[in-house]
């Protein structure tokens, strides 16, 4: 019995080292996979890549998308489709699921953005704010290619923490800028010796602001 078992083992090892003369073309492989799916021998969630040379599961697609989102912080769905090599339709479906299951992600106009990305944006805005003392939301919206409403919703919870400023009337101010305006207003009002039109006072203040 031992000799028979040993012989079978040798035959098995020999078979493992024999190179098969059968070669399947890419078309044969695709047809084989499709047939196995039809017979329910392979998961139906197996996706064909746009190159036509690879398959990827939904779970693997999701994992790769999450990795890219984590690496980039902000990425468009079109870019993800190009990076992973899967049709945009499958990317869009997975993107909705990923964002729905992660409170720190948002899907805006075909892009996925993370809270970590917005924290870095807030830090950048704060650095610029401290240098210039005031920035308009419209300017920031244009710079980051998002709506003013979205910029507002991102900045408001970060005021006093990451962003050291005040948000009012579509403008972002530093406390020192607000204090300077108040001082200018007090100075302009005290300097009026006769009744003066408020528009004239504001015109003087506006002129001073442009010089600072």
JSON list of N, CA and C in Angstrom, two decimals, residues 107-168:
[
{"chain": "A", "resi": 107, "resn": "UNK", "atom": "N", "xyz": [-20.81, 63.46, -2.04]},
{"chain": "A", "resi": 107, "resn": "UNK", "atom": "CA", "xyz": [-20.79, 63.36, -3.50]},
{"chain": "A", "resi": 107, "resn": "UNK", "atom": "C", "xyz": [-21.40, 64.64, -4.06]},
{"chain": "A", "resi": 108, "resn": "UNK", "atom": "N", "xyz": [-20.57, 65.44, -4.73]},
{"chain": "A", "resi": 108, "resn": "UNK", "atom": "CA", "xyz": [-21.02, 66.74, -5.23]},
{"chain": "A", "resi": 108, "resn": "UNK", "atom": "C", "xyz": [-20.61, 66.90, -6.69]},
{"chain": "A", "resi": 109, "resn": "UNK", "atom": "N", "xyz": [-21.60, 67.04, -7.55]},
{"chain": "A", "resi": 109, "resn": "UNK", "atom": "CA", "xyz": [-21.37, 67.30, -8.97]},
{"chain": "A", "resi": 109, "resn": "UNK", "atom": "C", "xyz": [-20.34, 66.36, -9.58]},
{"chain": "A", "resi": 110, "resn": "UNK", "atom": "N", "xyz": [-20.54, 65.07, -9.34]},
{"chain": "A", "resi": 110, "resn": "UNK", "atom": "CA", "xyz": [-19.67, 64.07, -9.95]},
{"chain": "A", "resi": 110, "resn": "UNK", "atom": "C", "xyz": [-18.31, 63.91, -9.29]},
{"chain": "A", "resi": 111, "resn": "UNK", "atom": "N", "xyz": [-18.15, 64.45, -8.09]},
{"chain": "A", "resi": 111, "resn": "UNK", "atom": "CA", "xyz": [-16.90, 64.31, -7.35]},
{"chain": "A", "resi": 111, "resn": "UNK", "atom": "C", "xyz": [-17.18, 63.78, -5.95]},
{"chain": "A", "resi": 112, "resn": "UNK", "atom": "N", "xyz": [-16.26, 62.97, -5.43]},
{"chain": "A", "resi": 112, "resn": "UNK", "atom": "CA", "xyz": [-16.33, 62.54, -4.04]},
{"chain": "A", "resi": 112, "resn": "UNK", "atom": "C", "xyz": [-15.30, 63.34, -3.26]},
{"chain": "A", "resi": 113, "resn": "UNK", "atom": "N", "xyz": [-15.75, 63.96, -2.16]},
{"chain": "A", "resi": 113, "resn": "UNK", "atom": "CA", "xyz": [-14.87, 64.79, -1.35]},
{"chain": "A", "resi": 113, "resn": "UNK", "atom": "C", "xyz": [-14.95, 64.33, 0.10]},
{"chain": "A", "resi": 114, "resn": "UNK", "atom": "N", "xyz": [-13.80, 64.27, 0.75]},
{"chain": "A", "resi": 114, "resn": "UNK", "atom": "CA", "xyz": [-13.75, 63.80, 2.14]},
{"chain": "A", "resi": 114, "resn": "UNK", "atom": "C", "xyz": [-13.63, 64.98, 3.10]},
{"chain": "A", "resi": 115, "resn": "UNK", "atom": "N", "xyz": [-14.01, 64.76, 4.35]},
{"chain": "A", "resi": 115, "resn": "UNK", "atom": "CA", "xyz": [-13.87, 65.79, 5.37]},
{"chain": "A", "resi": 115, "resn": "UNK", "atom": "C", "xyz": [-12.40, 66.14, 5.56]},
{"chain": "A", "resi": 116, "resn": "UNK", "atom": "N", "xyz": [-11.53, 65.15, 5.40]},
{"chain": "A", "resi": 116, "resn": "UNK", "atom": "CA", "xyz": [-10.10, 65.41, 5.53]},
{"chain": "A", "resi": 116, "resn": "UNK", "atom": "C", "xyz": [-9.64, 66.41, 4.47]},
{"chain": "A", "resi": 117, "resn": "UNK", "atom": "N", "xyz": [-10.19, 66.27, 3.27]},
{"chain": "A", "resi": 117, "resn": "UNK", "atom": "CA", "xyz": [-9.86, 67.22, 2.21]},
{"chain": "A", "resi": 117, "resn": "UNK", "atom": "C", "xyz": [-10.32, 68.62, 2.59]},
{"chain": "A", "resi": 118, "resn": "UNK", "atom": "N", "xyz": [-11.55, 68.72, 3.13]},
{"chain": "A", "resi": 118, "resn": "UNK", "atom": "CA", "xyz": [-12.07, 70.04, 3.50]},
{"chain": "A", "resi": 118, "resn": "UNK", "atom": "C", "xyz": [-11.29, 70.65, 4.66]},
{"chain": "A", "resi": 119, "resn": "UNK", "atom": "N", "xyz": [-10.79, 69.81, 5.56]},
{"chain": "A", "resi": 119, "resn": "UNK", "atom": "CA", "xyz": [-9.95, 70.34, 6.64]},
{"chain": "A", "resi": 119, "resn": "UNK", "atom": "C", "xyz": [-8.69, 70.99, 6.06]},
{"chain": "A", "resi": 120, "resn": "UNK", "atom": "N", "xyz": [-8.09, 70.34, 5.07]},
{"chain": "A", "resi": 120, "resn": "UNK", "atom": "CA", "xyz": [-6.88, 70.90, 4.45]},
{"chain": "A", "resi": 120, "resn": "UNK", "atom": "C", "xyz": [-7.21, 72.18, 3.69]},
{"chain": "A", "resi": 121, "resn": "UNK", "atom": "N", "xyz": [-8.39, 72.22, 3.06]},
{"chain": "A", "resi": 121, "resn": "UNK", "atom": "CA", "xyz": [-8.83, 73.44, 2.38]},
{"chain": "A", "resi": 121, "resn": "UNK", "atom": "C", "xyz": [-9.03, 74.57, 3.38]},
{"chain": "A", "resi": 122, "resn": "UNK", "atom": "N", "xyz": [-9.65, 74.24, 4.52]},
{"chain": "A", "resi": 122, "resn": "UNK", "atom": "CA", "xyz": [-9.88, 75.25, 5.56]},
{"chain": "A", "resi": 122, "resn": "UNK", "atom": "C", "xyz": [-8.56, 75.81, 6.09]},
{"chain": "A", "resi": 123, "resn": "UNK", "atom": "N", "xyz": [-7.57, 74.96, 6.24]},
{"chain": "A", "resi": 123, "resn": "UNK", "atom": "CA", "xyz": [-6.24, 75.41, 6.68]},
{"chain": "A", "resi": 123, "resn": "UNK", "atom": "C", "xyz": [-5.63, 76.37, 5.66]},
{"chain": "A", "resi": 124, "resn": "UNK", "atom": "N", "xyz": [-5.78, 76.02, 4.39]},
{"chain": "A", "resi": 124, "resn": "UNK", "atom": "CA", "xyz": [-5.26, 76.88, 3.32]},
{"chain": "A", "resi": 124, "resn": "UNK", "atom": "C", "xyz": [-5.97, 78.23, 3.30]},
{"chain": "A", "resi": 125, "resn": "UNK", "atom": "N", "xyz": [-7.29, 78.20, 3.47]},
{"chain": "A", "resi": 125, "resn": "UNK", "atom": "CA", "xyz": [-8.07, 79.44, 3.50]},
{"chain": "A", "resi": 125, "resn": "UNK", "atom": "C", "xyz": [-7.66, 80.30, 4.69]},
{"chain": "A", "resi": 126, "resn": "UNK", "atom": "N", "xyz": [-7.45, 79.66, 5.84]},
{"chain": "A", "resi": 126, "resn": "UNK", "atom": "CA", "xyz": [-7.08, 80.42, 7.03]},
{"chain": "A", "resi": 126, "resn": "UNK", "atom": "C", "xyz": [-5.72, 81.11, 6.86]},
{"chain": "A", "resi": 127, "resn": "UNK", "atom": "N", "xyz": [-4.77, 80.42, 6.25]},
{"chain": "A", "resi": 127, "resn": "UNK", "atom": "CA", "xyz": [-3.46, 81.03, 6.00]},
{"chain": "A", "resi": 127, "resn": "UNK", "atom": "C", "xyz": [-3.60, 82.26, 5.12]},
{"chain": "A", "resi": 128, "resn": "UNK", "atom": "N", "xyz": [-4.40, 82.12, 4.10]},
{"chain": "A", "resi": 128, "resn": "UNK", "atom": "CA", "xyz": [-4.62, 83.25, 3.19]},
{"chain": "A", "resi": 128, "resn": "UNK", "atom": "C", "xyz": [-5.38, 84.38, 3.88]},
{"chain": "A", "resi": 129, "resn": "UNK", "atom": "N", "xyz": [-6.34, 84.01, 4.72]},
{"chain": "A", "resi": 129, "resn": "UNK", "atom": "CA", "xyz": [-7.14, 85.00, 5.43]},
{"chain": "A", "resi": 129, "resn": "UNK", "atom": "C", "xyz": [-6.27, 85.83, 6.37]},
{"chain": "A", "resi": 130, "resn": "UNK", "atom": "N", "xyz": [-5.37, 85.17, 7.08]},
{"chain": "A", "resi": 130, "resn": "UNK", "atom": "CA", "xyz": [-4.52, 85.90, 8.03]},
{"chain": "A", "resi": 130, "resn": "UNK", "atom": "C", "xyz": [-3.58, 86.87, 7.31]},
{"chain": "A", "resi": 131, "resn": "UNK", "atom": "N", "xyz": [-3.27, 86.55, 6.05]},
{"chain": "A", "resi": 131, "resn": "UNK", "atom": "CA", "xyz": [-2.40, 87.44, 5.27]},
{"chain": "A", "resi": 131, "resn": "UNK", "atom": "C", "xyz": [-3.16, 88.64, 4.71]},
{"chain": "A", "resi": 132, "resn": "UNK", "atom": "N", "xyz": [-4.39, 88.38, 4.23]},
{"chain": "A", "resi": 132, "resn": "UNK", "atom": "CA", "xyz": [-5.14, 89.44, 3.55]},
{"chain": "A", "resi": 132, "resn": "UNK", "atom": "C", "xyz": [-6.21, 90.10, 4.41]},
{"chain": "A", "resi": 133, "resn": "UNK", "atom": "N", "xyz": [-6.55, 89.49, 5.54]},
{"chain": "A", "resi": 133, "resn": "UNK", "atom": "CA", "xyz": [-7.54, 89.97, 6.52]},
{"chain": "A", "resi": 133, "resn": "UNK", "atom": "C", "xyz": [-8.99, 89.81, 6.09]},
{"chain": "A", "resi": 134, "resn": "UNK", "atom": "N", "xyz": [-9.27, 89.70, 4.80]},
{"chain": "A", "resi": 134, "resn": "UNK", "atom": "CA", "xyz": [-10.65, 89.43, 4.37]},
{"chain": "A", "resi": 134, "resn": "UNK", "atom": "C", "xyz": [-10.65, 88.81, 2.97]},
{"chain": "A", "resi": 135, "resn": "UNK", "atom": "N", "xyz": [-11.61, 87.89, 2.74]},
{"chain": "A", "resi": 135, "resn": "UNK", "atom": "CA", "xyz": [-11.75, 87.20, 1.46]},
{"chain": "A", "resi": 135, "resn": "UNK", "atom": "C", "xyz": [-13.24, 87.05, 1.17]},
{"chain": "A", "resi": 136, "resn": "UNK", "atom": "N", "xyz": [-13.62, 87.19, -0.08]},
{"chain": "A", "resi": 136, "resn": "UNK", "atom": "CA", "xyz": [-15.03, 86.99, -0.44]},
{"chain": "A", "resi": 136, "resn": "UNK", "atom": "C", "xyz": [-15.29, 85.50, -0.69]},
{"chain": "A", "resi": 137, "resn": "UNK", "atom": "N", "xyz": [-16.49, 85.06, -0.35]},
{"chain": "A", "resi": 137, "resn": "UNK", "atom": "CA", "xyz": [-16.86, 83.67, -0.58]},
{"chain": "A", "resi": 137, "resn": "UNK", "atom": "C", "xyz": [-16.91, 83.35, -2.07]},
{"chain": "A", "resi": 138, "resn": "UNK", "atom": "N", "xyz": [-17.33, 84.33, -2.86]},
{"chain": "A", "resi": 138, "resn": "UNK", "atom": "CA", "xyz": [-17.39, 84.12, -4.31]},
{"chain": "A", "resi": 138, "resn": "UNK", "atom": "C", "xyz": [-16.00, 83.81, -4.87]},
{"chain": "A", "resi": 139, "resn": "UNK", "atom": "N", "xyz": [-15.00, 84.48, -4.33]},
{"chain": "A", "resi": 139, "resn": "UNK", "atom": "CA", "xyz": [-13.62, 84.25, -4.76]},
{"chain": "A", "resi": 139, "resn": "UNK", "atom": "C", "xyz": [-13.16, 82.84, -4.38]},
{"chain": "A", "resi": 140, "resn": "UNK", "atom": "N", "xyz": [-13.50, 82.42, -3.17]},
{"chain": "A", "resi": 140, "resn": "UNK", "atom": "CA", "xyz": [-13.13, 81.08, -2.71]},
{"chain": "A", "resi": 140, "resn": "UNK", "atom": "C", "xyz": [-13.86, 80.00, -3.52]},
{"chain": "A", "resi": 141, "resn": "UNK", "atom": "N", "xyz": [-15.14, 80.26, -3.81]},
{"chain": "A", "resi": 141, "resn": "UNK", "atom": "CA", "xyz": [-15.92, 79.30, -4.59]},
{"chain": "A", "resi": 141, "resn": "UNK", "atom": "C", "xyz": [-15.30, 79.11, -5.97]},
{"chain": "A", "resi": 142, "resn": "UNK", "atom": "N", "xyz": [-14.85, 80.20, -6.57]},
{"chain": "A", "resi": 142, "resn": "UNK", "atom": "CA", "xyz": [-14.21, 80.11, -7.87]},
{"chain": "A", "resi": 142, "resn": "UNK", "atom": "C", "xyz": [-12.89, 79.37, -7.80]},
{"chain": "A", "resi": 143, "resn": "UNK", "atom": "N", "xyz": [-12.14, 79.63, -6.75]},
{"chain": "A", "resi": 143, "resn": "UNK", "atom": "CA", "xyz": [-10.83, 78.98, -6.60]},
{"chain": "A", "resi": 143, "resn": "UNK", "atom": "C", "xyz": [-10.96, 77.47, -6.48]},
{"chain": "A", "resi": 144, "resn": "UNK", "atom": "N", "xyz": [-11.93, 77.02, -5.67]},
{"chain": "A", "resi": 144, "resn": "UNK", "atom": "CA", "xyz": [-12.07, 75.58, -5.42]},
{"chain": "A", "resi": 144, "resn": "UNK", "atom": "C", "xyz": [-13.15, 74.93, -6.30]},
{"chain": "A", "resi": 145, "resn": "UNK", "atom": "N", "xyz": [-13.73, 75.72, -7.20]},
{"chain": "A", "resi": 145, "resn": "UNK", "atom": "CA", "xyz": [-14.69, 75.22, -8.19]},
{"chain": "A", "resi": 145, "resn": "UNK", "atom": "C", "xyz": [-15.88, 74.51, -7.54]},
{"chain": "A", "resi": 146, "resn": "UNK", "atom": "N", "xyz": [-16.45, 75.17, -6.55]},
{"chain": "A", "resi": 146, "resn": "UNK", "atom": "CA", "xyz": [-17.67, 74.69, -5.91]},
{"chain": "A", "resi": 146, "resn": "UNK", "atom": "C", "xyz": [-18.59, 75.89, -5.71]},
{"chain": "A", "resi": 147, "resn": "UNK", "atom": "N", "xyz": [-19.80, 75.65, -5.25]},
{"chain": "A", "resi": 147, "resn": "UNK", "atom": "CA", "xyz": [-20.74, 76.75, -5.04]},
{"chain": "A", "resi": 147, "resn": "UNK", "atom": "C", "xyz": [-20.41, 77.52, -3.76]},
{"chain": "A", "resi": 148, "resn": "UNK", "atom": "N", "xyz": [-20.87, 78.77, -3.71]},
{"chain": "A", "resi": 148, "resn": "UNK", "atom": "CA", "xyz": [-20.68, 79.57, -2.50]},
{"chain": "A", "resi": 148, "resn": "UNK", "atom": "C", "xyz": [-21.41, 78.95, -1.31]},
{"chain": "A", "resi": 149, "resn": "UNK", "atom": "N", "xyz": [-22.55, 78.32, -1.59]},
{"chain": "A", "resi": 149, "resn": "UNK", "atom": "CA", "xyz": [-23.31, 77.67, -0.52]},
{"chain": "A", "resi": 149, "resn": "UNK", "atom": "C", "xyz": [-22.52, 76.53, 0.11]},
{"chain": "A", "resi": 150, "resn": "UNK", "atom": "N", "xyz": [-21.82, 75.76, -0.74]},
{"chain": "A", "resi": 150, "resn": "UNK", "atom": "CA", "xyz": [-21.02, 74.65, -0.22]},
{"chain": "A", "resi": 150, "resn": "UNK", "atom": "C", "xyz": [-19.84, 75.17, 0.59]},
{"chain": "A", "resi": 151, "resn": "UNK", "atom": "N", "xyz": [-19.18, 76.19, 0.09]},
{"chain": "A", "resi": 151, "resn": "UNK", "atom": "CA", "xyz": [-18.06, 76.79, 0.83]},
{"chain": "A", "resi": 151, "resn": "UNK", "atom": "C", "xyz": [-18.53, 77.28, 2.19]},
{"chain": "A", "resi": 152, "resn": "UNK", "atom": "N", "xyz": [-19.71, 77.91, 2.21]},
{"chain": "A", "resi": 152, "resn": "UNK", "atom": "CA", "xyz": [-20.27, 78.39, 3.48]},
{"chain": "A", "resi": 152, "resn": "UNK", "atom": "C", "xyz": [-20.51, 77.24, 4.45]},
{"chain": "A", "resi": 153, "resn": "UNK", "atom": "N", "xyz": [-21.11, 76.16, 3.95]},
{"chain": "A", "resi": 153, "resn": "UNK", "atom": "CA", "xyz": [-21.41, 75.00, 4.82]},
{"chain": "A", "resi": 153, "resn": "UNK", "atom": "C", "xyz": [-20.14, 74.33, 5.32]},
{"chain": "A", "resi": 154, "resn": "UNK", "atom": "N", "xyz": [-19.06, 74.45, 4.57]},
{"chain": "A", "resi": 154, "resn": "UNK", "atom": "CA", "xyz": [-17.78, 73.86, 4.97]},
{"chain": "A", "resi": 154, "resn": "UNK", "atom": "C", "xyz": [-17.08, 74.74, 6.00]},
{"chain": "A", "resi": 155, "resn": "UNK", "atom": "N", "xyz": [-17.16, 76.05, 5.82]},
{"chain": "A", "resi": 155, "resn": "UNK", "atom": "CA", "xyz": [-16.44, 76.98, 6.70]},
{"chain": "A", "resi": 155, "resn": "UNK", "atom": "C", "xyz": [-17.12, 77.15, 8.05]},
{"chain": "A", "resi": 156, "resn": "UNK", "atom": "N", "xyz": [-18.44, 77.22, 8.07]},
{"chain": "A", "resi": 156, "resn": "UNK", "atom": "CA", "xyz": [-19.16, 77.55, 9.31]},
{"chain": "A", "resi": 156, "resn": "UNK", "atom": "C", "xyz": [-18.78, 76.65, 10.49]},
{"chain": "A", "resi": 157, "resn": "UNK", "atom": "N", "xyz": [-18.76, 75.32, 10.34]},
{"chain": "A", "resi": 157, "resn": "UNK", "atom": "CA", "xyz": [-18.39, 74.49, 11.50]},
{"chain": "A", "resi": 157, "resn": "UNK", "atom": "C", "xyz": [-16.90, 74.55, 11.86]},
{"chain": "A", "resi": 158, "resn": "UNK", "atom": "N", "xyz": [-16.10, 75.18, 11.01]},
{"chain": "A", "resi": 158, "resn": "UNK", "atom": "CA", "xyz": [-14.66, 75.26, 11.26]},
{"chain": "A", "resi": 158, "resn": "UNK", "atom": "C", "xyz": [-14.21, 76.64, 11.72]},
{"chain": "A", "resi": 159, "resn": "UNK", "atom": "N", "xyz": [-15.16, 77.57, 11.83]},
{"chain": "A", "resi": 159, "resn": "UNK", "atom": "CA", "xyz": [-14.84, 78.91, 12.33]},
{"chain": "A", "resi": 159, "resn": "UNK", "atom": "C", "xyz": [-14.49, 78.84, 13.81]},
{"chain": "A", "resi": 160, "resn": "UNK", "atom": "N", "xyz": [-13.41, 79.50, 14.17]},
{"chain": "A", "resi": 160, "resn": "UNK", "atom": "CA", "xyz": [-12.98, 79.48, 15.56]},
{"chain": "A", "resi": 160, "resn": "UNK", "atom": "C", "xyz": [-12.08, 78.31, 15.91]},
{"chain": "A", "resi": 161, "resn": "UNK", "atom": "N", "xyz": [-11.97, 77.35, 14.98]},
{"chain": "A", "resi": 161, "resn": "UNK", "atom": "CA", "xyz": [-11.08, 76.21, 15.21]},
{"chain": "A", "resi": 161, "resn": "UNK", "atom": "C", "xyz": [-9.97, 76.24, 14.15]},
{"chain": "A", "resi": 162, "resn": "UNK", "atom": "N", "xyz": [-10.29, 75.75, 12.96]},
{"chain": "A", "resi": 162, "resn": "UNK", "atom": "CA", "xyz": [-9.29, 75.79, 11.89]},
{"chain": "A", "resi": 162, "resn": "UNK", "atom": "C", "xyz": [-9.20, 77.18, 11.28]},
{"chain": "A", "resi": 163, "resn": "UNK", "atom": "N", "xyz": [-10.35, 77.80, 11.08]},
{"chain": "A", "resi": 163, "resn": "UNK", "atom": "CA", "xyz": [-10.40, 79.13, 10.47]},
{"chain": "A", "resi": 163, "resn": "UNK", "atom": "C", "xyz": [-10.64, 80.18, 11.55]},
{"chain": "A", "resi": 164, "resn": "UNK", "atom": "N", "xyz": [-9.68, 81.05, 11.73]},
{"chain": "A", "resi": 164, "resn": "UNK", "atom": "CA", "xyz": [-9.79, 82.11, 12.73]},
{"chain": "A", "resi": 164, "resn": "UNK", "atom": "C", "xyz": [-10.35, 83.36, 12.06]},
{"chain": "A", "resi": 165, "resn": "UNK", "atom": "N", "xyz": [-11.67, 83.40, 11.97]},
{"chain": "A", "resi": 165, "resn": "UNK", "atom": "CA", "xyz": [-12.30, 84.53, 11.31]},
{"chain": "A", "resi": 165, "resn": "UNK", "atom": "C", "xyz": [-13.80, 84.55, 11.55]},
{"chain": "A", "resi": 166, "resn": "UNK", "atom": "N", "xyz": [-14.45, 85.52, 10.93]},
{"chain": "A", "resi": 166, "resn": "UNK", "atom": "CA", "xyz": [-15.89, 85.68, 11.06]},
{"chain": "A", "resi": 166, "resn": "UNK", "atom": "C", "xyz": [-16.49, 85.72, 9.66]},
{"chain": "A", "resi": 167, "resn": "UNK", "atom": "N", "xyz": [-17.62, 85.03, 9.50]},
{"chain": "A", "resi": 167, "resn": "UNK", "atom": "CA", "xyz": [-18.28, 84.94, 8.20]},
{"chain": "A", "resi": 167, "resn": "UNK", "atom": "C", "xyz": [-19.57, 85.74, 8.24]},
{"chain": "A", "resi": 168, "resn": "UNK", "atom": "N", "xyz": [-19.65, 86.72, 7.35]},
{"chain": "A", "resi": 168, "resn": "UNK", "atom": "CA", "xyz": [-20.84, 87.57, 7.34]},
{"chain": "A", "resi": 168, "resn": "UNK", "atom": "C", "xyz": [-20.96, 88.29, 6.00]}
]
